[in-house]
Amino acid sequence: MLINADFHIHSPFSGGTASRIDLKKIAMAAKKKGLHVVGSGDCLHPVWQNELKKYLVGDKIVVDGVHFILSCEVEDKNRVHHLLLFPDFYSANAFKEGIKKYSPDIEDEGRPKVMLEGGEILDVAKEVNALIGAAHAFTPWTSLYAYFDSLLEYYGGRPHFIELGLSADSDYADRIKELQDIPFLSNSDAHSYSPHRLGREFNRLEVNEISWDEIRKAILNGGIKANVGFPPEKGKYNRTACSWCHRQYEKDEAAKIGWRCFCGGVIKKGVRDRINELASYEKPIHPPFRPPYIHLIPLAEIIAESLGKDTRNGIVAKRWRELMKLGSEIEVLLDIDMEKIKKVTPLAIAEAIEAFRRGRIKIIPGGGGKYGEIVIT
Ligand SMILES: [Zn+2]
Ligand SMILES: [Zn+2]
């Protein structure tokens, strides 16, 4: 069977997270989105861990039909972020024991700081049978390639995957030779369960059943059948741009003025430019096991754009809920008959969905922390 899984989200115990977030709400939002599996996020945090344990059914965590896989993100001593997936609480807690004395905030912070090298964290992860990889691997801060030129050298070994992040896709990452046999994950890194955050990126996996063993096998042995997510230009670090005023720069131009914007802000190197620096190939070379990358835009954004409103506007939520009566968001975006869609939503929205399906949505690239914007043509 094919399942949709978003492995990287955060609990209320990570900085910058909506405090009302809870497992029931995440499960409800996941179902509407069409996700079968969600990473728990922050699974080393004692309070969040207790929340998760309430939903243990045998060795699985299931909330209203949605499966949760134990996951967390940690920041190492070089400020590089790592994503981890665990088979069970035993493994997660063994990992926690292994890193605890190097962490100043592991009992309080959903995404703890760990004063170890990436390779040392990789070793502990492998000892407890967790899967580990570089989180949002190319973003201009708190990512591996932001500060280092080689993933394999940095880890001193092979991680199980990398996470592409919102500003990159497989065409970007497969220009880098050392990534040729590394699986790619595409996850939302959502800090809220709203429909334009949760599941904005996910992975489609082929499994026999929803279990840790099957998911692990799928990730490691070519069972990822699609990566689904933003067109890279939609990501907020795609282009080189000022982190205050978001003015975009050519890389050389930014270097010439010492990476300081005219407004005084720091200019952040965009993922597109960073990939060009790292690339071994002019054009992407996809290994045979690499699945297609399907570009998706959150339905709430398509609705908002077609109505000329902000995604947080009440009417956008109302129109989104009306469409959800037809099926999950993924089905509405990709599969459901246009005639049915036209019956439940204003024509402007139906036309925007049709435009999306025909690839007639243009993106004004994001950068410096500002998301790319969509334009329906
Ligand atoms: Zn992160
Ligand atoms: Zn600026």
Coordinates of C-alpha atoms and ligand atoms in Angstrom, one line a residue:
M1 CA 0.0 0.0 0.0
L2 CA 1.0 3.6 -0.5
I3 CA 1.1 5.9 2.5
N4 CA 1.7 9.6 2.9
A5 CA 4.1 10.5 5.7
D6 CA 5.3 13.8 7.1
F7 CA 8.1 13.0 9.6
H8 CA 9.2 16.4 10.8
I9 CA 6.9 18.6 12.9
H10 CA 7.2 20.3 16.3
S11 CA 5.3 20.2 19.6
P12 CA 4.4 23.2 21.8
F13 CA 7.7 22.7 23.5
S14 CA 9.8 24.0 20.6
G15 CA 10.4 27.7 20.2
G16 CA 8.0 29.5 17.8
T17 CA 5.3 26.9 18.0
A18 CA 1.6 27.5 18.4
S19 CA 0.9 26.6 22.1
R20 CA -2.6 25.2 21.3
I21 CA -1.2 22.4 19.3
D22 CA -2.1 18.9 20.6
L23 CA -2.1 15.4 19.2
K24 CA -5.8 15.3 18.5
K25 CA -5.7 18.5 16.5
I26 CA -2.6 17.3 14.6
A27 CA -4.4 14.0 13.8
M28 CA -7.5 15.7 12.6
A29 CA -5.5 18.1 10.4
A30 CA -3.4 15.2 9.1
K31 CA -6.5 13.3 8.1
K32 CA -7.9 16.2 6.2
K33 CA -4.6 16.7 4.4
G34 CA -4.4 13.0 3.5
L35 CA -1.5 12.0 5.7
H36 CA -1.4 8.5 7.2
V37 CA 1.7 8.9 9.3
V38 CA 3.1 12.0 11.1
G39 CA 6.4 12.3 13.0
S40 CA 5.7 13.1 16.6
G41 CA 8.3 15.8 16.8
D42 CA 10.1 16.6 20.1
C43 CA 9.8 13.0 21.4
L44 CA 12.6 13.5 24.0
H45 CA 10.6 16.1 25.8
P46 CA 9.1 14.6 29.0
V47 CA 5.7 16.2 28.8
W48 CA 5.2 15.6 25.1
Q49 CA 6.4 12.1 25.6
N50 CA 3.7 11.5 28.2
E51 CA 1.1 12.9 25.8
L52 CA 2.3 10.4 23.1
K53 CA 2.2 7.5 25.6
K54 CA -1.5 8.1 26.1
Y55 CA -2.2 6.8 22.6
L56 CA 0.0 3.7 22.7
V57 CA -1.9 0.7 21.2
G58 CA 0.5 -2.3 21.5
D59 CA 3.7 -0.9 20.1
K60 CA 2.1 1.7 17.9
I61 CA 1.0 5.3 18.6
V62 CA -2.4 5.9 16.9
V63 CA -4.5 9.0 17.3
D64 CA -7.9 8.8 15.6
G65 CA -6.5 6.5 12.9
V66 CA -3.4 8.6 12.3
H67 CA -0.1 6.8 13.1
F68 CA 2.7 8.7 14.9
I69 CA 6.4 7.8 14.5
L70 CA 8.7 9.0 17.3
S71 CA 10.8 11.8 15.9
C72 CA 12.8 14.7 17.1
E73 CA 15.3 17.3 15.9
V74 CA 18.5 18.2 17.8
E75 CA 21.0 21.0 17.2
D76 CA 24.6 20.1 17.6
K77 CA 27.6 22.2 18.8
N78 CA 28.1 23.6 15.3
R79 CA 24.5 24.7 15.1
V80 CA 23.7 22.0 12.6
H81 CA 20.2 20.5 12.9
H82 CA 19.6 16.7 12.7
L83 CA 16.3 14.9 12.3
L84 CA 15.9 11.5 14.1
L85 CA 13.3 8.8 13.8
F86 CA 13.0 6.1 16.5
P87 CA 11.5 2.6 16.6
D88 CA 10.1 3.0 20.1
F89 CA 10.3 4.9 23.4
Y90 CA 13.0 2.5 24.6
S91 CA 15.2 3.6 21.7
A92 CA 14.4 7.3 22.0
N93 CA 15.2 7.2 25.7
A94 CA 18.4 5.3 25.2
F95 CA 19.4 8.1 22.8
K96 CA 18.4 10.7 25.4
E97 CA 20.6 8.9 28.0
G98 CA 23.5 8.9 25.6
I99 CA 23.4 12.7 24.9
K100 CA 21.9 14.1 28.1
K101 CA 25.1 15.2 29.8
Y102 CA 26.0 17.2 26.7
S103 CA 22.7 19.1 26.6
P104 CA 21.9 22.2 28.7
D105 CA 18.2 22.1 27.9
I106 CA 17.0 18.6 27.1
E107 CA 14.3 18.6 29.7
D108 CA 12.8 21.9 28.7
E109 CA 13.3 22.4 25.0
G110 CA 11.5 20.4 22.3
R111 CA 14.5 20.8 20.0
P112 CA 17.4 20.5 22.4
K113 CA 20.9 21.7 21.9
V114 CA 23.6 19.0 22.2
M115 CA 27.2 20.0 22.6
L116 CA 28.5 17.2 20.4
E117 CA 29.9 16.9 16.9
G118 CA 27.5 15.6 14.2
G119 CA 29.5 12.4 13.9
E120 CA 29.2 11.7 17.6
I121 CA 25.4 12.2 17.5
L122 CA 25.3 9.8 14.4
D123 CA 27.2 7.2 16.5
V124 CA 24.7 7.4 19.4
A125 CA 21.8 7.2 16.9
K126 CA 23.1 4.1 15.2
E127 CA 23.7 2.4 18.6
V128 CA 20.0 2.7 19.5
N129 CA 18.8 1.7 16.0
A130 CA 17.4 5.2 15.2
L131 CA 17.5 6.7 11.7
I132 CA 19.3 10.0 11.4
G133 CA 19.9 12.6 8.7
A134 CA 20.7 16.3 8.2
A135 CA 17.5 18.4 8.6
H136 CA 16.6 21.0 6.0
A137 CA 20.1 20.3 4.7
F138 CA 20.7 23.5 2.6
T139 CA 19.0 26.3 4.4
P140 CA 21.4 29.2 5.1
W141 CA 21.4 28.7 8.8
T142 CA 21.3 25.8 11.2
S143 CA 21.9 23.3 8.4
L144 CA 24.8 21.1 7.5
Y145 CA 25.5 22.6 4.1
A146 CA 25.2 26.2 5.5
Y147 CA 28.5 25.7 7.3
F148 CA 30.2 22.7 5.7
D149 CA 30.9 21.5 2.2
S150 CA 30.7 17.7 2.7
L151 CA 28.0 15.7 4.4
L152 CA 30.0 12.5 4.5
E153 CA 33.1 14.3 5.9
Y154 CA 31.0 16.1 8.5
Y155 CA 29.4 13.0 9.8
G156 CA 32.5 10.9 9.3
G157 CA 30.1 8.2 8.1
R158 CA 26.8 7.8 6.3
P159 CA 23.6 9.2 7.6
H160 CA 20.4 7.4 6.6
F161 CA 18.9 10.3 4.7
I162 CA 18.9 14.0 4.2
E163 CA 15.9 16.2 4.4
L164 CA 15.6 18.5 1.4
G165 CA 13.9 21.5 3.1
L166 CA 11.3 23.7 1.6
S167 CA 13.7 25.6 -0.7
A168 CA 15.2 22.6 -2.5
D169 CA 13.9 19.5 -4.4
S170 CA 15.6 16.4 -5.9
D171 CA 16.7 18.3 -9.0
Y172 CA 18.7 20.6 -6.7
A173 CA 20.2 17.9 -4.5
D174 CA 21.0 15.4 -7.2
R175 CA 23.5 17.8 -8.6
I176 CA 25.8 16.9 -5.7
K177 CA 27.8 13.8 -6.2
E178 CA 28.1 12.6 -2.6
L179 CA 24.3 12.5 -2.3
Q180 CA 23.8 10.0 -5.1
D181 CA 23.1 7.0 -2.9
I182 CA 21.4 8.9 0.0
P183 CA 17.6 8.8 0.3
F184 CA 15.8 12.2 0.3
L185 CA 13.0 13.0 2.7
S186 CA 10.6 15.9 2.2
N187 CA 8.9 17.0 5.4
S188 CA 6.9 20.1 6.5
D189 CA 8.9 21.1 9.6
A190 CA 5.5 22.5 10.7
H191 CA 5.2 24.5 13.9
S192 CA 1.4 24.5 13.7
Y193 CA -1.3 22.2 12.4
S194 CA -2.9 24.7 10.1
P195 CA -3.5 23.4 6.6
H196 CA -0.9 25.5 4.9
R197 CA 1.8 24.2 7.3
L198 CA 1.3 20.6 8.3
G199 CA 1.9 18.3 5.3
R200 CA 3.0 21.1 3.0
E201 CA 5.8 18.6 2.2
F202 CA 5.6 14.8 2.7
N203 CA 6.8 11.5 1.4
R204 CA 4.8 8.8 -0.3
L205 CA 6.1 5.3 0.8
E206 CA 5.3 1.8 -0.3
V207 CA 4.7 -0.5 2.7
N208 CA 3.0 -3.7 3.5
E209 CA 1.5 -2.3 6.7
I210 CA 2.1 0.9 8.8
S211 CA 4.8 -0.2 11.2
W212 CA 8.3 1.0 12.1
D213 CA 10.0 -2.0 10.3
E214 CA 8.1 -1.3 7.1
I215 CA 8.7 2.5 7.2
R216 CA 12.4 2.0 8.0
K217 CA 12.8 -0.5 5.1
A218 CA 11.0 1.9 2.7
I219 CA 13.3 4.8 3.6
L220 CA 16.4 2.7 3.3
N221 CA 15.6 0.4 0.5
G222 CA 14.0 2.4 -2.3
G223 CA 10.5 2.4 -0.9
I224 CA 10.1 6.1 -1.1
K225 CA 7.8 6.4 -4.2
A226 CA 7.5 10.1 -4.3
N227 CA 8.7 13.2 -2.6
V228 CA 6.0 15.8 -2.5
G229 CA 6.4 19.5 -1.7
F230 CA 6.9 23.1 -2.6
P231 CA 8.4 24.2 -5.8
P232 CA 11.8 25.3 -4.5
E233 CA 11.1 29.0 -5.3
K234 CA 8.2 28.9 -2.9
G235 CA 10.6 28.2 0.0
K236 CA 11.7 31.2 2.1
Y237 CA 15.4 30.7 1.6
N238 CA 15.5 30.0 -2.1
R239 CA 17.1 33.2 -3.3
T240 CA 20.0 35.2 -1.7
A241 CA 18.3 38.0 0.1
C242 CA 18.3 40.3 3.1
S243 CA 16.9 38.8 6.3
W244 CA 15.4 42.1 7.3
C245 CA 14.0 43.8 4.2
H246 CA 14.0 40.7 1.9
R247 CA 15.7 42.6 -0.9
Q248 CA 17.1 40.0 -3.2
Y249 CA 20.7 40.0 -4.5
E250 CA 23.0 38.2 -6.9
K251 CA 25.5 36.2 -4.9
D252 CA 28.5 38.2 -6.3
E253 CA 26.8 41.5 -5.6
A254 CA 26.1 40.4 -2.0
A255 CA 29.8 39.3 -1.5
K256 CA 31.0 42.7 -2.8
I257 CA 29.1 44.6 -0.1
G258 CA 30.2 42.1 2.6
W259 CA 26.8 40.4 3.0
R260 CA 25.3 43.6 4.5
C261 CA 22.2 45.0 3.0
F262 CA 21.7 48.7 2.5
C263 CA 19.1 48.6 5.2
G264 CA 21.7 47.2 7.7
G265 CA 20.3 43.7 7.7
V266 CA 22.4 40.5 7.1
I267 CA 22.1 39.0 3.6
K268 CA 21.5 35.2 3.6
K269 CA 22.9 33.1 0.8
G270 CA 19.9 31.4 -1.0
V271 CA 19.7 27.6 -1.4
R272 CA 19.8 28.0 -5.2
D273 CA 23.2 29.8 -5.0
R274 CA 24.5 27.4 -2.3
I275 CA 23.6 24.4 -4.5
N276 CA 25.5 26.0 -7.4
E277 CA 28.6 26.2 -5.2
L278 CA 28.3 22.6 -4.1
A279 CA 27.2 21.1 -7.4
S280 CA 29.4 18.5 -9.1
Y281 CA 27.0 18.3 -12.1
E282 CA 25.6 21.1 -14.3
K283 CA 22.3 19.2 -14.5
P284 CA 20.8 16.8 -11.9
I285 CA 21.7 13.1 -12.3
H286 CA 19.1 11.0 -10.6
P287 CA 20.1 7.6 -9.4
P288 CA 17.7 4.8 -10.5
F289 CA 16.1 4.5 -7.1
R290 CA 15.3 8.2 -6.8
P291 CA 11.5 8.8 -6.9
P292 CA 9.9 11.7 -8.7
Y293 CA 9.5 15.0 -6.9
I294 CA 5.9 16.2 -7.2
H295 CA 5.5 20.0 -6.7
L296 CA 2.5 20.9 -4.5
I297 CA 1.2 24.2 -3.2
P298 CA -1.0 24.2 -0.1
L299 CA -4.7 24.5 -1.1
A300 CA -5.2 27.3 1.5
E301 CA -2.7 29.4 -0.5
I302 CA -4.4 28.7 -3.8
I303 CA -7.7 29.7 -2.3
A304 CA -6.2 32.8 -0.7
E305 CA -4.6 33.9 -3.9
S306 CA -7.7 33.4 -6.0
L307 CA -9.7 35.5 -3.6
G308 CA -7.0 38.1 -3.0
K309 CA -7.0 37.4 0.7
D310 CA -4.5 36.4 3.3
T311 CA -4.3 32.7 4.2
R312 CA -5.3 33.6 7.8
N313 CA -8.6 35.2 6.6
G314 CA -11.7 33.4 7.9
I315 CA -13.3 33.1 4.5
V316 CA -10.2 31.2 3.3
A317 CA -10.7 28.7 6.1
K318 CA -14.4 28.4 5.3
R319 CA -13.8 27.7 1.6
W320 CA -11.1 25.2 2.5
R321 CA -13.5 23.3 4.8
E322 CA -16.2 23.2 2.1
L323 CA -13.7 21.6 -0.3
M324 CA -12.6 19.1 2.4
K325 CA -16.1 17.6 2.2
L326 CA -15.1 16.1 -1.2
G327 CA -11.9 14.4 0.1
S328 CA -8.5 15.0 1.5
E329 CA -6.6 18.1 0.4
I330 CA -4.2 16.0 -1.7
E331 CA -7.2 14.5 -3.5
V332 CA -8.8 17.9 -4.1
L333 CA -5.6 19.3 -5.5
L334 CA -4.7 16.4 -7.7
D335 CA -7.5 13.9 -8.3
I336 CA -11.1 14.9 -7.7
D337 CA -13.2 15.7 -10.8
M338 CA -13.3 19.4 -11.6
E339 CA -17.1 19.3 -12.1
K340 CA -17.6 18.1 -8.5
I341 CA -15.2 20.9 -7.3
K342 CA -17.2 23.5 -9.2
K343 CA -20.3 22.5 -7.3
V344 CA -19.0 23.3 -3.9
T345 CA -16.8 26.3 -4.4
P346 CA -16.9 29.7 -6.1
L347 CA -15.7 29.6 -9.7
A348 CA -12.6 31.7 -9.0
I349 CA -11.3 29.0 -6.6
A350 CA -12.2 26.1 -9.0
E351 CA -10.4 27.9 -11.8
A352 CA -7.3 28.4 -9.6
I353 CA -7.3 24.7 -8.8
E354 CA -7.5 23.9 -12.5
A355 CA -4.7 26.4 -13.2
F356 CA -2.6 24.6 -10.6
R357 CA -3.2 21.2 -12.2
R358 CA -2.2 22.5 -15.6
G359 CA 1.0 24.1 -14.2
R360 CA -0.2 27.6 -14.8
I361 CA 0.8 28.9 -11.4
K362 CA 3.9 31.1 -11.3
I363 CA 6.0 31.6 -8.3
I364 CA 7.7 34.8 -7.3
P365 CA 10.8 33.3 -5.5
G366 CA 11.3 33.6 -1.8
G367 CA 14.5 34.6 0.1
G368 CA 15.9 35.9 3.3
G369 CA 13.1 34.3 5.3
K370 CA 10.2 35.4 3.2
Y371 CA 8.2 32.7 1.4
G372 CA 7.8 32.8 -2.3
E373 CA 4.4 34.0 -3.5
I374 CA 2.1 32.4 -6.0
V375 CA 0.5 34.1 -9.0
I376 CA -2.2 32.4 -10.9
T377 CA -1.8 33.0 -14.6
Ligands
ZN1 ZN 15.6 22.7 12.2
ZN2 ZN 17.7 44.8 3.8

